Amino acid sequence: TVLIWTQDTPDTPWQKKALCSEKFAEVVWRVSWSLSGNILAVSCGDNKVTLWKENLNGGWECVSEMEEKTQGGN
């Protein structure tokens, strides 16, 4: 599970929100924000990297998915 933590103002408490309602198929190894801060890359144990972007309703959508191919072509 990937959690996004947000805070509206410095005086309000931090709030957490799950990136997506479904769990990732494998362990999440790393997350990284884009330089602009609006796209989140998630790297998982199944050799997939997914890119996520917040929509206008405040939900997160997967906008791209990449998978590393193994030498055997699988």
mmCIF file of C-alpha atoms in Angstrom:
data_model
loop_
_atom_site.group_PDB
_atom_site.id
_atom_site.type_symbol
_atom_site.label_atom_id
_atom_site.label_comp_id
_atom_site.label_asym_id
_atom_site.label_seq_id
_atom_site.Cartn_x
_atom_site.Cartn_y
_atom_site.Cartn_z
ATOM 1 C CA THR A 1 0.000 0.000 0.000
ATOM 2 C CA VAL A 2 1.234 3.488 -0.871
ATOM 3 C CA LEU A 3 0.001 6.353 1.293
ATOM 4 C CA ILE A 4 -0.035 10.020 0.291
ATOM 5 C CA TRP A 5 0.263 12.433 3.210
ATOM 6 C CA THR A 6 -1.116 15.973 2.788
ATOM 7 C CA GLN A 7 -1.502 19.056 4.934
ATOM 8 C CA ASP A 8 -3.704 21.995 3.926
ATOM 9 C CA THR A 9 -1.958 24.582 6.113
ATOM 10 C CA PRO A 10 0.894 24.426 8.634
ATOM 11 C CA ASP A 11 -1.659 24.625 11.470
ATOM 12 C CA THR A 12 -3.795 21.674 10.347
ATOM 13 C CA PRO A 13 -3.013 18.014 11.012
ATOM 14 C CA TRP A 14 -1.516 15.777 8.338
ATOM 15 C CA GLN A 15 -3.996 13.501 6.551
ATOM 16 C CA LYS A 16 -3.220 10.214 4.825
ATOM 17 C CA LYS A 17 -4.909 8.798 1.752
ATOM 18 C CA ALA A 18 -4.239 5.525 -0.042
ATOM 19 C CA LEU A 19 -2.856 5.956 -3.556
ATOM 20 C CA CYS A 20 -5.341 3.389 -4.875
ATOM 21 C CA SER A 21 -8.086 1.225 -3.398
ATOM 22 C CA GLU A 22 -6.433 -2.026 -4.485
ATOM 23 C CA LYS A 23 -3.175 -3.320 -3.051
ATOM 24 C CA PHE A 24 -0.172 -3.657 -5.330
ATOM 25 C CA ALA A 25 0.425 -7.238 -6.516
ATOM 26 C CA GLU A 26 3.979 -7.292 -5.145
ATOM 27 C CA VAL A 27 6.006 -5.468 -2.538
ATOM 28 C CA VAL A 28 6.596 -1.770 -3.240
ATOM 29 C CA TRP A 29 10.336 -1.128 -3.337
ATOM 30 C CA ARG A 30 10.505 2.575 -4.029
ATOM 31 C CA VAL A 31 8.446 5.695 -4.711
ATOM 32 C CA SER A 32 9.735 8.919 -6.246
ATOM 33 C CA TRP A 33 8.137 12.267 -7.079
ATOM 34 C CA SER A 34 8.752 13.996 -10.407
ATOM 35 C CA LEU A 35 10.689 17.269 -10.292
ATOM 36 C CA SER A 36 7.426 19.189 -10.717
ATOM 37 C CA GLY A 37 5.878 17.229 -7.839
ATOM 38 C CA ASN A 38 2.699 16.191 -9.628
ATOM 39 C CA ILE A 39 3.598 12.659 -10.791
ATOM 40 C CA LEU A 40 4.540 9.789 -8.490
ATOM 41 C CA ALA A 41 6.542 6.800 -9.757
ATOM 42 C CA VAL A 42 6.022 3.507 -7.896
ATOM 43 C CA SER A 43 8.454 0.608 -8.361
ATOM 44 C CA CYS A 44 7.304 -2.878 -7.324
ATOM 45 C CA GLY A 45 8.804 -6.324 -6.871
ATOM 46 C CA ASP A 46 7.166 -7.573 -10.086
ATOM 47 C CA ASN A 47 9.573 -5.410 -12.172
ATOM 48 C CA LYS A 48 6.832 -2.886 -12.958
ATOM 49 C CA VAL A 49 6.975 0.875 -12.571
ATOM 50 C CA THR A 50 3.694 2.755 -12.571
ATOM 51 C CA LEU A 51 3.226 6.517 -12.878
ATOM 52 C CA TRP A 52 0.397 8.137 -10.934
ATOM 53 C CA LYS A 53 -1.198 11.574 -11.232
ATOM 54 C CA GLU A 54 -3.857 13.239 -9.100
ATOM 55 C CA ASN A 55 -7.126 13.925 -10.941
ATOM 56 C CA LEU A 56 -9.406 16.945 -10.493
ATOM 57 C CA ASN A 57 -11.490 15.087 -7.889
ATOM 58 C CA GLY A 58 -8.465 14.473 -5.645
ATOM 59 C CA GLY A 59 -8.174 10.791 -6.566
ATOM 60 C CA TRP A 60 -5.055 9.195 -8.021
ATOM 61 C CA GLU A 61 -4.981 7.574 -11.474
ATOM 62 C CA CYS A 62 -2.363 5.339 -13.035
ATOM 63 C CA VAL A 63 -1.311 7.184 -16.198
ATOM 64 C CA SER A 64 1.456 4.827 -17.355
ATOM 65 C CA GLU A 65 2.865 1.379 -16.645
ATOM 66 C CA MET A 66 6.243 -0.009 -17.666
ATOM 67 C CA GLU A 67 7.551 -3.526 -17.203
ATOM 68 C CA GLU A 68 11.142 -4.732 -17.399
ATOM 69 C CA LYS A 69 11.537 -7.709 -19.690
ATOM 70 C CA THR A 70 13.763 -10.538 -18.493
ATOM 71 C CA GLN A 71 16.453 -12.104 -20.691
ATOM 72 C CA GLY A 72 14.219 -15.078 -21.399
ATOM 73 C CA GLY A 73 11.673 -12.789 -23.047
ATOM 74 C CA ASN A 74 9.110 -13.211 -20.274
#
